[in-house]
Short mmCIF file of C-alpha atoms in Angstrom, two decimals:
data_model
loop_
_atom_site.label_atom_id
_atom_site.label_comp_id
_atom_site.label_asym_id
_atom_site.label_seq_id
_atom_site.Cartn_x
_atom_site.Cartn_y
_atom_site.Cartn_z
CA UNK X 1331 112.45 214.52 108.42
CA UNK X 1332 112.90 210.76 108.53
CA UNK X 1333 116.17 209.00 109.19
CA UNK X 1334 116.32 207.64 105.64
CA UNK X 1335 116.09 211.13 104.10
CA UNK X 1336 118.87 212.37 106.42
CA UNK X 1337 121.16 209.59 105.23
CA UNK X 1338 120.43 210.41 101.62
CA UNK X 1339 121.23 214.10 102.19
CA UNK X 1340 124.51 213.22 103.92
CA UNK X 1341 125.47 210.92 101.06
CA UNK X 1342 124.68 213.59 98.45
CA UNK X 1343 126.69 216.16 100.41
CA UNK X 1344 129.68 213.83 100.58
CA UNK X 1345 129.50 213.23 96.83
CA UNK X 1346 129.50 216.99 96.23
CA UNK X 1347 132.33 217.68 98.64
CA UNK X 1348 134.55 214.68 97.88
CA UNK X 1349 135.80 215.74 94.41
CA UNK X 1350 136.90 219.14 95.74
CA UNK X 1351 138.56 217.55 98.76
CA UNK X 1352 140.35 214.92 96.69
CA UNK X 1353 141.55 217.57 94.27
CA UNK X 1354 143.46 219.25 97.11
CA UNK X 1355 145.31 216.03 98.07
CA UNK X 1356 148.80 215.76 96.54
CA UNK X 1357 148.30 212.18 95.38
CA UNK X 1358 150.08 212.44 92.03
CA UNK X 1359 152.45 215.30 92.78
CA UNK X 1360 155.74 215.00 90.89
CA UNK X 1361 158.62 217.31 91.79
CA UNK X 1362 161.92 217.80 90.02
CA UNK X 1363 165.15 217.99 91.96
CA UNK X 1364 168.59 218.09 90.31
CA UNK X 1365 167.10 216.84 87.06
CA UNK X 1366 165.36 213.85 88.70
CA UNK X 1367 161.63 213.41 89.14
CA UNK X 1368 160.39 212.32 92.57
CA UNK X 1369 156.89 211.02 93.27
CA UNK X 1370 154.99 212.38 96.28
CA UNK X 1371 155.05 210.50 99.56
CA UNK X 1372 151.31 209.86 99.28
CA UNK X 1373 151.74 207.85 96.10
CA UNK X 1374 154.72 206.00 97.55
CA UNK X 1375 152.60 204.94 100.53
CA UNK X 1376 149.85 203.79 98.14
CA UNK X 1377 152.33 201.66 96.18
CA UNK X 1378 153.76 200.25 99.42
CA UNK X 1379 150.32 199.24 100.71
CA UNK X 1380 149.59 197.57 97.37
CA UNK X 1381 152.82 195.59 97.56
CA UNK X 1382 152.00 194.49 101.10
CA UNK X 1383 148.78 192.88 99.86
CA UNK X 1384 150.87 190.87 97.39
CA UNK X 1385 153.46 189.88 100.00
CA UNK X 1386 151.92 186.42 100.74
CA UNK X 1387 152.05 185.56 97.04
CA UNK X 1388 155.67 186.67 96.85
CA UNK X 1389 156.50 184.57 99.92
CA UNK X 1390 154.99 181.50 98.26
CA UNK X 1391 156.35 181.98 94.75
CA UNK X 1392 159.88 183.28 95.29
CA UNK X 1393 161.11 181.63 98.50
CA UNK X 1394 161.69 178.15 99.91
CA UNK X 1395 158.17 178.01 101.33
CA UNK X 1396 156.63 175.96 98.50
CA UNK X 1397 159.05 173.06 98.72
CA UNK X 1398 158.84 172.89 102.51
CA UNK X 1399 155.04 172.99 102.85
CA UNK X 1400 154.52 170.41 100.08
CA UNK X 1401 156.94 167.98 101.75
CA UNK X 1402 155.18 168.46 105.10
CA UNK X 1403 151.81 167.75 103.50
CA UNK X 1404 153.10 164.59 101.81
CA UNK X 1405 154.70 163.44 105.07
CA UNK X 1406 151.43 163.79 106.97
CA UNK X 1407 149.64 161.84 104.26
CA UNK X 1408 152.30 159.12 104.24
CA UNK X 1409 152.03 158.57 107.98
CA UNK X 1410 148.25 158.38 107.69
CA UNK X 1411 147.41 161.30 109.96
CA UNK X 1412 144.72 163.44 108.37
CA UNK X 1413 144.59 166.37 110.79
CA UNK X 1414 147.69 165.96 112.98
CA UNK X 1415 149.76 168.10 112.92
CA UNK X 1416 147.16 170.67 112.00
CA UNK X 1417 147.46 172.96 109.00
CA UNK X 1418 148.33 175.90 111.26
CA UNK X 1419 151.25 174.00 112.80
CA UNK X 1420 152.57 172.87 109.42
CA UNK X 1421 152.33 176.38 107.98
CA UNK X 1422 154.08 177.79 111.05
CA UNK X 1423 156.90 175.26 110.78
CA UNK X 1424 157.24 175.92 107.06
CA UNK X 1425 157.27 179.68 107.62
CA UNK X 1426 160.04 179.67 110.24
CA UNK X 1427 162.10 177.11 108.32
CA UNK X 1428 161.72 179.34 105.26
CA UNK X 1429 163.03 182.30 107.26
CA UNK X 1430 165.98 180.17 108.41
CA UNK X 1431 166.82 179.12 104.85
CA UNK X 1432 166.28 182.56 103.33
CA UNK X 1433 168.07 184.51 106.07
CA UNK X 1434 171.29 185.04 104.04
CA UNK X 1435 169.18 186.37 101.16
CA UNK X 1436 167.18 188.67 103.44
CA UNK X 1437 170.35 190.03 104.99
CA UNK X 1438 171.76 190.79 101.55
CA UNK X 1439 168.54 192.50 100.51
CA UNK X 1440 168.64 194.58 103.67
CA UNK X 1441 172.26 195.62 103.09
CA UNK X 1442 171.91 196.37 99.38
CA UNK X 1443 168.46 197.95 99.21
CA UNK X 1444 166.54 198.58 102.42
CA UNK X 1445 169.21 200.37 104.44
CA UNK X 1446 170.29 202.69 101.56
CA UNK X 1447 166.65 203.47 100.78
CA UNK X 1448 165.82 204.27 104.41
CA UNK X 1449 168.88 206.51 104.54
CA UNK X 1450 167.57 208.29 101.40
CA UNK X 1451 170.70 207.29 99.50
CA UNK X 1452 168.81 205.37 96.83
CA UNK X 1453 165.70 206.03 94.76
CA UNK X 1454 162.73 203.64 95.11
CA UNK X 1455 163.22 202.17 91.63
CA UNK X 1456 166.93 201.58 92.24
CA UNK X 1457 166.21 200.04 95.65
CA UNK X 1458 163.64 197.68 94.13
CA UNK X 1459 166.11 196.60 91.45
CA UNK X 1460 168.88 196.06 94.01
CA UNK X 1461 166.53 194.05 96.26
CA UNK X 1462 165.51 191.76 93.40
CA UNK X 1463 169.07 190.67 92.60
CA UNK X 1464 169.69 188.43 95.67
CA UNK X 1465 166.25 186.85 95.29
CA UNK X 1466 166.92 186.33 91.59
CA UNK X 1467 170.22 184.59 92.34
CA UNK X 1468 168.48 182.34 94.88
CA UNK X 1469 165.84 181.30 92.36
CA UNK X 1470 168.44 180.69 89.64
CA UNK X 1471 170.42 178.45 91.99
CA UNK X 1472 167.34 176.29 92.66
CA UNK X 1473 165.93 176.18 89.12
CA UNK X 1474 166.70 173.34 86.74
CA UNK X 1475 168.08 174.30 83.35
CA UNK X 1476 165.49 172.15 81.56
CA UNK X 1477 162.62 174.00 83.26
CA UNK X 1478 164.22 177.35 82.53
CA UNK X 1479 164.77 176.46 78.87
CA UNK X 1480 161.15 175.34 78.52
CA UNK X 1481 159.71 178.63 79.79
CA UNK X 1482 162.19 180.68 77.77
CA UNK X 1483 161.07 178.80 74.66
CA UNK X 1484 157.37 179.19 75.50
CA UNK X 1485 157.75 182.91 76.16
CA UNK X 1486 159.16 183.44 72.69
CA UNK X 1487 162.03 185.49 74.08
CA UNK X 1488 165.10 186.23 72.05
CA UNK X 1489 168.16 184.01 72.19
CA UNK X 1490 169.42 183.88 75.77
CA UNK X 1491 173.13 183.24 76.20
CA UNK X 1492 173.16 182.93 80.01
CA UNK X 1493 170.63 182.42 82.81
CA UNK X 1494 171.33 185.94 84.08
CA UNK X 1495 169.63 187.33 80.95
CA UNK X 1496 166.34 185.53 81.65
CA UNK X 1497 163.46 187.86 82.48
CA UNK X 1498 162.12 187.90 86.02
CA UNK X 1499 158.61 186.87 84.99
CA UNK X 1500 160.05 183.92 83.07
CA UNK X 1501 162.24 182.85 85.96
CA UNK X 1502 159.43 182.72 88.55
CA UNK X 1503 157.29 179.98 86.87
CA UNK X 1504 160.44 177.98 86.08
CA UNK X 1505 161.47 178.24 89.72
CA UNK X 1506 158.01 177.14 90.89
CA UNK X 1507 158.08 174.14 88.55
CA UNK X 1508 161.49 173.07 89.83
CA UNK X 1509 160.41 173.51 93.44
CA UNK X 1510 157.34 171.31 92.96
CA UNK X 1511 159.42 168.66 91.21
CA UNK X 1512 162.00 168.63 94.01
CA UNK X 1513 159.29 168.54 96.68
CA UNK X 1514 157.62 165.52 95.07
CA UNK X 1515 160.96 163.72 94.78
CA UNK X 1516 161.61 164.21 98.50
CA UNK X 1517 158.01 163.21 99.25
CA UNK X 1518 158.43 159.98 97.28
CA UNK X 1519 161.48 159.04 99.34
CA UNK X 1520 159.48 159.70 102.50
CA UNK X 1521 156.52 157.65 101.33
CA UNK X 1522 158.48 154.44 100.63
CA UNK X 1523 159.21 153.23 104.22
CA UNK X 1524 155.67 153.94 105.38
CA UNK X 1525 154.29 152.15 102.32
CA UNK X 1526 156.40 149.10 103.18
CA UNK X 1527 154.90 149.03 106.68
CA UNK X 1528 151.38 149.21 105.22
CA UNK X 1529 152.13 146.32 102.84
CA UNK X 1530 153.62 144.15 105.61
CA UNK X 1531 150.66 144.76 107.93
CA UNK X 1532 148.17 144.09 105.12
CA UNK X 1533 149.93 140.81 104.24
CA UNK X 1534 149.92 139.65 107.87
CA UNK X 1535 146.22 140.45 108.27
CA UNK X 1536 145.33 138.59 105.07
CA UNK X 1537 147.35 135.55 106.15
CA UNK X 1538 145.46 135.55 109.46
CA UNK X 1539 142.12 135.80 107.67
CA UNK X 1540 141.34 139.21 109.18
CA UNK X 1541 140.43 140.83 105.88
CA UNK X 1542 137.61 142.91 107.35
CA UNK X 1543 140.04 144.79 109.62
CA UNK X 1544 141.52 147.91 108.04
CA UNK X 1545 145.35 147.68 107.79
CA UNK X 1546 145.62 151.43 108.43
CA UNK X 1547 144.34 151.03 111.98
CA UNK X 1548 147.10 148.51 112.78
CA UNK X 1549 149.92 150.14 110.80
CA UNK X 1550 149.41 153.68 112.11
CA UNK X 1551 150.97 153.07 115.58
CA UNK X 1552 153.94 151.30 113.96
CA UNK X 1553 154.51 154.17 111.52
CA UNK X 1554 154.37 156.73 114.33
CA UNK X 1555 156.76 154.62 116.41
CA UNK X 1556 159.18 154.28 113.48
CA UNK X 1557 159.07 158.01 112.82
CA UNK X 1558 159.79 158.80 116.47
CA UNK X 1559 162.59 156.21 116.81
CA UNK X 1560 164.52 157.54 113.83
CA UNK X 1561 164.04 161.13 115.08
CA UNK X 1562 162.03 161.90 111.98
CA UNK X 1563 161.35 165.59 112.51
CA UNK X 1564 165.04 166.37 112.88
CA UNK X 1565 165.81 164.37 109.74
CA UNK X 1566 163.07 166.09 107.76
CA UNK X 1567 164.07 169.57 108.89
CA UNK X 1568 167.75 168.88 108.22
CA UNK X 1569 167.04 167.38 104.79
CA UNK X 1570 164.88 170.29 103.71
CA UNK X 1571 167.38 172.89 104.95
CA UNK X 1572 170.34 171.14 103.32
CA UNK X 1573 168.45 170.72 100.04
CA UNK X 1574 169.06 174.46 99.55
CA UNK X 1575 172.77 173.75 99.80
CA UNK X 1576 173.87 176.68 97.66
CA UNK X 1577 173.04 179.05 100.52
CA UNK X 1578 173.97 177.15 103.69
#
């Protein structure tokens, strides 16, 4: 018997055995205890693994990460450095600064949801709802009312009397819009001094008749020197952290 036929027989055997084996696994087992329905641990693990795959998206959409990484990218472009610092360094800085900014929120989530759930004092649905409240309050504090009103109007939701009544899936895009707007405002303020240096260098080169020489080559050392002399990284980090002033 050839190797190919052996593989086909093994595959057919697995197809015949798999349905019977899967039928014995308690994937969708639901038990009742004191009038409450509890899902089997197998399904809970499946849901947890699914949520872990979505964790990077949650970190981008519902934390301070977006504002920080956009400002870092604009800063690198303003200085004129295309690959320095590298993307890995910028993402690492943004990640740890995000953890620093979001630490009060994470501690509240841990106290309200994670610890009670691990102690089996709270059901998974209740723990998820309790964990979403601190994150919701963080996003509401950073979202502009105009952006929130726009998405509420687009969603066709009923009349909302307070921001606390806004749905979670309406709040997230409004929060993202506000974060991008704030990041671009900070980026504009960063761009101005470096743009002035470029204009001064370009004017000096034109007055000297050196129009064939790129102004970026001459202005780059001056922009780096200016950024170092004013202790730019400390200023940028402090500005970004203090821009989330409702938490710090």
